[in-house]
Amino acid sequence: MLLDHIVYSQQFTVPKLMELFERTEAMKKIVKRGGTKDYESKIMATLFYAPSTRTRFSFESAMFRLGGKVLSTENAKEFSSEIEGERLEDTIRMLSNYCDVIVLRHSEEGGAGRASKVSPVPIINAGDGSGGQHPTQALLDLYTINYECKTLDGLSVAFVGALDKGRTVRSLAYLLSKFDRVKLYFIAPDELQINKDILDHLDERGVSYELLSTSEKIISKVDVVYQTRIDKERLKKKNENLSRFNIDYNVLQSMKKKSIIMHPLPRSVEITPDVDSDPRAAYFRQTENGLYVRMALLTMLFDK
Amino acid sequence: MLLDHIVYSQQFTVPKLMELFERTEAMKKIVKRGGTKDYESKIMATLFYAPSTRTRFSFESAMFRLGGKVLSTENAKEFSSEIEGERLEDTIRMLSNYCDVIVLRHSEEGGAGRASKVSPVPIINAGDGSGGQHPTQALLDLYTINYECKTLDGLSVAFVGALDKGRTVRSLAYLLSKFDRVKLYFIAPDELQINKDILDHLDERGVSYELLSTSEKIISKVDVVYQTRIDKERLKKKNENLSRFNIDYNVLQSMKKKSIIMHPLPRSVEITPDVDSDPRAAYFRQTENGLYVRMALLTMLFDK
Amino acid sequence: MLLDHIVYSQQFTVPKLMELFERTEAMKKIVKRGGTKDYESKIMATLFYAPSTRTRFSFESAMFRLGGKVLSTENAKEFSSEIEGERLEDTIRMLSNYCDVIVLRHSEEGGAGRASKVSPVPIINAGDGSGGQHPTQALLDLYTINYECKTLDGLSVAFVGALDKGRTVRSLAYLLSKFDRVKLYFIAPDELQINKDILDHLDERGVSYELLSTSEKIISKVDVVYQTRIDKERLKKKNENLSRFNIDYNVLQSMKKKSIIMHPLPRSVEITPDVDSDPRAAYFRQTENGLYVRMALLTMLFDK
């Protein structure tokens, strides 16, 4: 087995990432010709303690294109409500009898790690707590950057939005730190800036970065803008004008010709629809890549 | 492709309807011998913003009998609740990466039309708003009438119930207006009568019709009675006796030997269970036809 | 067809039980080699009026390992909420058009029986009301006892917990009464003891039993302990210490070397986690058996 479980993005070494990217290319071809039946005996269970139809659909479609079957729930709270505080470990042991891989979205940080300790079948972490990990999102983001920019070395990447709780941004920053001469910009309202643990990690790895409170000056210089939402409720001034973080048609004009705009979706006002038709708008291609990357990850768990 | 999207019932010309009916007959045979695997590489997504287990099951069973796979949600509100007012267009673009056809039940009139404008995969409208369309229901109703009565020309059809908001009745009336010498009766409490837009359309097509406030006199003369529910809450006199709209064993005795009773189901008091065993009770055959008609529609979207 | 419907556990004669156990062994082998495609044209619908993700997953996995497809809902209340009091009979007739077997969890005692009277496809009762039946659970429990103890004759079995509403315990007691020289112990707080109808049945069959209010004296003598939860809310003294009903590492030491501990899961405090690694802890093997037994039952409904 190439992987036992997929719990956190740091577990991926650069060679494993390259293996993943190669398999992802193979998956694109498989989907183009209508999928495969190679994994038709496999059953995937999606165990979501909080609904996330988007993530669930992406995984389920990946499994279907591989020929497999899916046990699906967005109702997993019922497992524990039925009895106050059933241990996640018991649920996993039970469920592992019924499937070959478990995609778990848990409400608590560390949930996927706990599950992986007792599970005889592979666990895929599809999000565990707001401060936790969502490694498959980070992997598809990394794949998208590599595919669109043809490299991961020497890139300048701006992360924009509510970065303190940005699970996606945090995981992606970790992964990017594995590559050479990367320069990261963290652009957020002061009170929502990226947390110190990430910066400490970047310092340790010798990655250069800058903290900014507006996109304006830097947006024309970067290769990648990674936009995320800002929840106004969490701002001190709830009525603060946040347009300095947004990308519209005018901002787009100032960007490099070869740059790309990414977004984990769904979006709110931070990217206006008039940006969608520009080739630099990579966010819909990014969701498409989610399918291929997740297929590739599943094969890395299934193949001996 | 024989069809690009299925958005409203008026898009079906008479030749397309005949093609549909022929394919429906073929589907009956396919189901009888256990389904086909011809479409096993296809994925259908059901995107329901309001749950409708009945309609969903009918589509999902159709896809399974064709050999295909299903991404399923009755929880689609979560797509937009996650972020206040995500645009349907974004959801559709994202989802279209994961499937080959989208069955959409949207809460707003025109939702399916909007979806079809941005979707690279076919959209099937499974209901958009109470004043909107539900074309596959109308098509299966039309198929049922044609199958049971061996013709669509020269029929007299009585629609009974709360007709003003009767999406099913409205769409079926449109479709029937395409055929010759049809006579329609709209039978409803005055305040719940069919809306003027339908009558204007019938006038334009030269279709003869009558508005009535009781079934009594006409029930013995028609070829088809299409029963629907009446929501008493919407009546001026909430305690009004509505038995003059109902069909029970006695009313049944007065009906023509060759007539049929239809109902989109679920039913309440408007057809009593003692009618069920009479061969004129066509409503369970009607739901069965839903399977074959939806299979046929899917093949018309998939086949080149 | 070996079975028409699976409605209550009493319908299984000893020869039918033996047939089931043989088929269950065959299913184990089938799962080990990755499942079969023999039933790939079959569709199972799960119609759950109350969610039970555990039971649903077990059935759905069983169907998948047989190669079949699944229509799934945990939202079946919507069928009847759409219209106050739609008759279960109508829902079943409609649904039977879309599938080859219906797994029904209904809220009212006798629901599965009513469904079986009108359904042209087999009905499997997956629980009907708290005083009702859940026969597939009782069958997998019986299989587990037979498999672990190598016999069903001459066994002493202790049932522990809230036995008055213990659907599982009630059904299993019925099944055990078919075998020779069985001795049953019912161990519960007085107000939650097993109901008289079961005891009357045991008297009729000449089965010997004892009612106890603590596990202590008997636990070292029995072959099987069947633990269930006690809902403290239903006790007269809500703060009563219930540890005399629990199994922990110390209690375990006093048990027979060849005995087993069972539990329908999920568990609360009545079995502590330090018991899990002992070979006598059979409850996770019991849930695994649920898969094989349900596969076997499905084949008994499908095979002519």
Coordinates of N, CA and C in Angstrom, one line a residue, chain C residues 139-273:
Chain C
L139 N -31.7 -12.4 14.3 CA -31.1 -13.5 13.5 C -29.6 -13.4 13.5
L140 N -29.0 -12.2 13.4 CA -27.6 -12.1 13.4 C -27.0 -12.4 14.9
D141 N -27.8 -12.1 15.9 CA -27.4 -12.4 17.2 C -27.4 -13.9 17.4
L142 N -28.5 -14.6 16.9 CA -28.6 -16.0 17.0 C -27.4 -16.7 16.2
Y143 N -27.1 -16.2 15.0 CA -26.0 -16.7 14.3 C -24.7 -16.6 15.0
T144 N -24.5 -15.4 15.7 CA -23.3 -15.2 16.4 C -23.1 -16.1 17.6
I145 N -24.2 -16.4 18.3 CA -24.1 -17.3 19.4 C -23.8 -18.7 18.9
N146 N -24.5 -19.1 17.8 CA -24.2 -20.5 17.3 C -22.8 -20.6 16.8
Y147 N -22.3 -19.5 16.1 CA -20.9 -19.6 15.6 C -19.9 -19.6 16.7
E148 N -20.1 -18.8 17.7 CA -19.1 -18.6 18.8 C -19.1 -19.8 19.7
C149 N -20.3 -20.3 20.0 CA -20.5 -21.4 21.0 C -20.6 -22.8 20.3
K150 N -20.6 -22.8 19.0 CA -20.7 -24.1 18.3 C -22.0 -24.9 18.5
T151 N -22.9 -24.3 19.2 CA -24.2 -24.9 19.4 C -25.2 -23.9 19.8
L152 N -26.5 -24.3 19.8 CA -27.5 -23.5 20.4 C -28.3 -24.2 21.5
D153 N -28.0 -25.5 21.6 CA -28.6 -26.4 22.6 C -27.8 -26.3 23.9
G154 N -28.6 -26.3 25.0 CA -28.0 -26.4 26.3 C -27.2 -25.2 26.8
L155 N -27.4 -24.0 26.1 CA -26.7 -22.8 26.5 C -27.4 -22.1 27.6
S156 N -26.6 -21.4 28.5 CA -27.2 -20.5 29.5 C -26.9 -19.1 29.0
V157 N -27.9 -18.2 28.9 CA -27.7 -16.9 28.4 C -28.3 -15.9 29.3
A158 N -27.5 -14.9 29.7 CA -28.0 -13.8 30.5 C -28.2 -12.5 29.7
F159 N -29.5 -12.0 29.8 CA -29.8 -10.7 29.2 C -29.8 -9.7 30.3
V160 N -29.0 -8.6 30.0 CA -28.8 -7.6 31.0 C -29.2 -6.2 30.5
G161 N -30.0 -5.4 31.2 CA -30.2 -4.1 30.8 C -31.7 -3.7 31.0
A162 N -32.2 -2.7 30.2 CA -33.6 -2.3 30.2 C -34.3 -3.3 29.3
L163 N -34.9 -4.3 29.9 CA -35.4 -5.4 29.1 C -36.8 -5.2 28.7
D164 N -37.6 -4.3 29.4 CA -39.0 -4.2 29.1 C -39.2 -3.6 27.7
K165 N -38.3 -2.7 27.2 CA -38.4 -2.2 25.9 C -37.3 -2.7 25.0
G166 N -36.7 -3.8 25.4 CA -35.6 -4.3 24.6 C -36.0 -5.2 23.4
R167 N -36.3 -4.5 22.3 CA -36.8 -5.2 21.1 C -35.8 -6.3 20.7
T168 N -34.5 -6.1 20.8 CA -33.5 -7.1 20.4 C -33.6 -8.3 21.3
V169 N -33.7 -8.0 22.6 CA -33.7 -9.1 23.6 C -35.0 -9.9 23.5
R170 N -36.1 -9.2 23.3 CA -37.4 -9.9 23.1 C -37.3 -10.9 21.9
S171 N -36.9 -10.4 20.8 CA -36.8 -11.2 19.6 C -35.9 -12.4 19.8
L172 N -34.7 -12.1 20.4 CA -33.8 -13.2 20.5 C -34.3 -14.3 21.5
A173 N -34.9 -13.8 22.6 CA -35.5 -14.8 23.5 C -36.5 -15.7 22.8
Y174 N -37.3 -15.2 21.9 CA -38.2 -16.0 21.1 C -37.5 -17.0 20.3
L175 N -36.4 -16.6 19.6 CA -35.7 -17.5 18.8 C -35.0 -18.6 19.6
L176 N -34.4 -18.2 20.7 CA -33.7 -19.2 21.6 C -34.6 -20.3 22.1
S177 N -35.9 -19.9 22.3 CA -36.9 -20.8 22.9 C -37.1 -22.0 22.0
K178 N -36.6 -21.9 20.7 CA -36.8 -23.1 19.8 C -35.8 -24.2 20.0
F179 N -34.8 -23.9 20.9 CA -33.7 -24.9 21.0 C -33.8 -25.6 22.4
D180 N -33.0 -26.7 22.5 CA -33.2 -27.6 23.7 C -32.4 -27.1 24.9
R181 N -32.9 -27.4 26.0 CA -32.2 -27.2 27.3 C -31.5 -25.8 27.5
V182 N -32.2 -24.8 26.9 CA -31.7 -23.4 27.0 C -32.1 -22.9 28.4
K183 N -31.2 -22.1 29.0 CA -31.6 -21.5 30.3 C -31.3 -20.0 30.2
L184 N -32.4 -19.2 30.5 CA -32.3 -17.8 30.3 C -32.3 -17.0 31.6
Y185 N -31.5 -16.0 31.8 CA -31.5 -15.2 32.9 C -31.8 -13.7 32.5
F186 N -32.9 -13.1 33.1 CA -33.2 -11.8 32.7 C -32.8 -10.9 33.9
I187 N -31.8 -10.0 33.7 CA -31.2 -9.2 34.8 C -31.4 -7.8 34.5
A188 N -32.3 -7.1 35.3 CA -32.7 -5.7 35.1 C -33.1 -5.1 36.4
P189 N -33.1 -3.8 36.5 CA -33.8 -3.1 37.6 C -35.2 -3.5 37.5
D190 N -35.9 -3.7 38.7 CA -37.2 -4.3 38.8 C -38.2 -3.6 37.8
E191 N -38.1 -2.3 37.7 CA -39.2 -1.6 36.9 C -38.9 -1.7 35.4
L192 N -37.7 -2.3 35.1 CA -37.4 -2.4 33.6 C -37.3 -3.9 33.2
Q193 N -37.9 -4.8 34.0 CA -37.8 -6.2 33.7 C -38.5 -6.6 32.5
I194 N -38.2 -7.7 31.9 CA -38.8 -8.3 30.7 C -40.3 -8.4 30.9
N195 N -41.1 -8.2 29.9 CA -42.5 -8.2 30.0 C -43.1 -9.7 30.1
K196 N -44.3 -9.7 30.6 CA -44.9 -11.0 30.9 C -45.2 -11.8 29.6
D197 N -45.4 -11.2 28.5 CA -45.7 -11.9 27.3 C -44.6 -12.9 26.9
I198 N -43.4 -12.4 27.1 CA -42.2 -13.3 26.8 C -42.1 -14.4 27.8
L199 N -42.3 -14.1 29.0 CA -42.3 -15.2 30.1 C -43.4 -16.2 29.8
D200 N -44.6 -15.8 29.5 CA -45.6 -16.7 29.1 C -45.2 -17.6 28.0
H201 N -44.6 -17.0 27.0 CA -44.2 -17.8 25.8 C -43.1 -18.8 26.2
L202 N -42.2 -18.4 27.1 CA -41.2 -19.4 27.6 C -41.8 -20.5 28.4
D203 N -42.8 -20.2 29.2 CA -43.5 -21.2 30.0 C -44.2 -22.2 29.1
E204 N -44.8 -21.7 28.1 CA -45.5 -22.5 27.1 C -44.5 -23.5 26.4
R205 N -43.3 -23.0 26.1 CA -42.3 -23.8 25.4 C -41.5 -24.7 26.4
G206 N -41.8 -24.5 27.7 CA -41.0 -25.3 28.7 C -39.6 -24.8 28.9
V207 N -39.3 -23.6 28.6 CA -37.9 -23.1 28.7 C -37.7 -22.6 30.1
S208 N -36.6 -22.9 30.7 CA -36.4 -22.5 32.1 C -35.7 -21.1 32.1
Y209 N -36.1 -20.3 33.1 CA -35.6 -18.9 33.1 C -35.6 -18.4 34.6
E210 N -34.9 -17.4 34.8 CA -34.8 -16.7 36.2 C -34.8 -15.2 36.0
L211 N -35.5 -14.5 36.9 CA -35.4 -13.0 36.9 C -34.5 -12.6 38.0
L212 N -33.5 -11.7 37.7 CA -32.6 -11.2 38.7 C -32.4 -9.7 38.7
S213 N -31.9 -9.2 39.8 CA -31.8 -7.7 39.8 C -30.3 -7.3 39.9
T214 N -29.4 -8.3 39.7 CA -28.0 -7.9 39.6 C -27.3 -9.1 38.8
S215 N -26.2 -8.7 38.2 CA -25.5 -9.7 37.4 C -24.5 -10.5 38.3
E216 N -24.2 -10.0 39.4 CA -23.1 -10.5 40.2 C -23.0 -12.0 40.3
K217 N -24.0 -12.7 40.8 CA -23.9 -14.1 41.2 C -23.8 -15.0 39.9
I218 N -24.5 -14.5 38.8 CA -24.7 -15.4 37.7 C -23.7 -15.3 36.6
I219 N -23.0 -14.2 36.6 CA -22.1 -13.8 35.5 C -21.0 -14.9 35.3
S220 N -20.6 -15.5 36.4 CA -19.5 -16.5 36.3 C -20.0 -17.8 35.7
K221 N -21.3 -18.0 35.6 CA -21.8 -19.3 35.2 C -22.4 -19.4 33.8
V222 N -22.6 -18.3 33.2 CA -23.3 -18.3 31.9 C -22.3 -18.4 30.7
D223 N -22.9 -18.9 29.6 CA -22.1 -19.0 28.3 C -22.1 -17.7 27.5
V224 N -23.2 -17.0 27.6 CA -23.4 -15.8 26.9 C -24.0 -14.7 27.8
V225 N -23.3 -13.5 27.8 CA -23.9 -12.4 28.4 C -24.3 -11.4 27.3
Y226 N -25.6 -11.1 27.2 CA -26.1 -10.1 26.2 C -26.4 -8.8 26.9
Q227 N -25.4 -7.9 26.8 CA -25.6 -6.6 27.5 C -26.4 -5.6 26.7
T228 N -27.2 -4.8 27.3 CA -27.9 -3.7 26.6 C -27.8 -2.5 27.6
R229 N -28.1 -1.3 27.0 CA -28.1 -0.1 27.8 C -29.3 0.0 28.8
I230 N -29.0 0.9 29.8 CA -30.1 1.2 30.7 C -30.3 2.7 30.7
D231 N -31.5 3.2 30.3 CA -31.8 4.6 30.2 C -32.1 5.1 31.6
K232 N -31.2 5.8 32.3 CA -31.4 6.2 33.7 C -32.7 7.0 33.8
E233 N -33.1 7.7 32.8 CA -34.3 8.5 32.8 C -35.5 7.7 33.2
R234 N -35.5 6.5 32.9 CA -36.7 5.6 33.1 C -36.7 5.0 34.5
L235 N -35.7 5.2 35.2 CA -35.6 4.6 36.6 C -36.3 5.5 37.6
K236 N -36.9 4.9 38.7 CA -37.5 5.6 39.7 C -36.5 6.5 40.4
K237 N -35.4 5.9 40.8 CA -34.3 6.7 41.4 C -33.3 7.0 40.3
K238 N -33.3 8.2 39.8 CA -32.5 8.5 38.6 C -31.0 8.5 39.0
N239 N -30.6 8.5 40.2 CA -29.2 8.5 40.6 C -28.7 7.1 41.1
E240 N -29.6 6.1 40.9 CA -29.2 4.8 41.3 C -27.9 4.3 40.7
N241 N -27.0 3.7 41.5 CA -25.8 3.2 41.0 C -26.1 1.9 40.3
L242 N -25.7 1.9 39.0 CA -26.1 0.7 38.2 C -24.8 -0.2 37.9
S243 N -23.8 0.1 38.6 CA -22.5 -0.7 38.3 C -22.7 -2.2 38.5
R244 N -23.7 -2.6 39.2 CA -23.9 -4.1 39.4 C -24.3 -4.7 38.1
F245 N -24.7 -3.9 37.1 CA -25.1 -4.5 35.7 C -23.9 -4.4 34.7
N246 N -22.9 -3.7 35.1 CA -21.8 -3.4 34.1 C -20.8 -4.5 34.0
I247 N -20.1 -4.6 32.9 CA -18.9 -5.5 32.8 C -17.7 -4.6 32.6
D248 N -16.7 -4.8 33.5 CA -15.4 -4.2 33.3 C -14.3 -5.3 33.4
Y249 N -13.1 -4.8 33.5 CA -12.0 -5.8 33.5 C -12.1 -6.8 34.7
N250 N -12.6 -6.3 35.8 CA -12.7 -7.2 37.0 C -13.8 -8.2 36.8
V251 N -14.9 -7.8 36.4 CA -16.0 -8.7 36.1 C -15.6 -9.8 35.1
L252 N -14.9 -9.3 34.1 CA -14.5 -10.2 33.0 C -13.7 -11.4 33.6
Q253 N -12.8 -11.1 34.6 CA -12.0 -12.1 35.2 C -12.8 -13.3 35.8
S254 N -14.0 -12.9 36.2 CA -14.8 -14.0 36.9 C -15.6 -14.8 35.9
M255 N -15.6 -14.4 34.6 CA -16.4 -15.1 33.6 C -15.7 -16.4 33.1
K256 N -16.5 -17.3 32.6 CA -16.0 -18.6 32.1 C -15.1 -18.3 30.9
K257 N -14.1 -19.2 30.8 CA -13.1 -19.0 29.7 C -13.7 -19.1 28.3
K258 N -14.7 -19.9 28.2 CA -15.3 -20.1 26.9 C -16.6 -19.2 26.7
S259 N -16.9 -18.3 27.6 CA -18.1 -17.5 27.4 C -17.9 -16.4 26.4
I260 N -19.0 -15.7 26.0 CA -18.9 -14.5 25.2 C -19.7 -13.4 25.7
I261 N -19.3 -12.2 25.4 CA -20.1 -11.0 25.7 C -20.6 -10.4 24.4
M262 N -21.9 -10.2 24.4 CA -22.5 -9.6 23.2 C -23.1 -8.2 23.5
H263 N -23.4 -7.4 22.5 CA -24.0 -6.1 22.7 C -24.5 -5.6 21.3
P264 N -25.8 -5.1 21.2 CA -26.2 -4.7 19.9 C -25.6 -3.4 19.4
L265 N -24.9 -2.7 20.3 CA -24.2 -1.5 20.0 C -25.2 -0.4 19.6
P266 N -25.0 0.9 19.8 CA -23.8 1.4 20.5 C -23.9 1.2 22.0
R267 N -22.7 1.2 22.6 CA -22.7 0.9 24.0 C -22.5 2.3 24.8
S268 N -22.8 2.3 26.0 CA -22.5 3.4 26.9 C -21.5 2.9 27.9
V269 N -21.9 3.0 29.2 CA -21.0 2.6 30.3 C -21.1 1.1 30.6
E270 N -22.0 0.4 30.0 CA -22.3 -1.0 30.5 C -21.2 -2.0 30.1
I271 N -20.3 -1.7 29.2 CA -19.1 -2.4 29.0 C -17.9 -1.4 28.8
T272 N -16.9 -1.6 29.7 CA -15.8 -0.6 29.6 C -14.9 -1.0 28.5
P273 N -14.2 0.0 27.9 CA -13.3 -0.3 26.8 C -12.1 -1.3 27.1

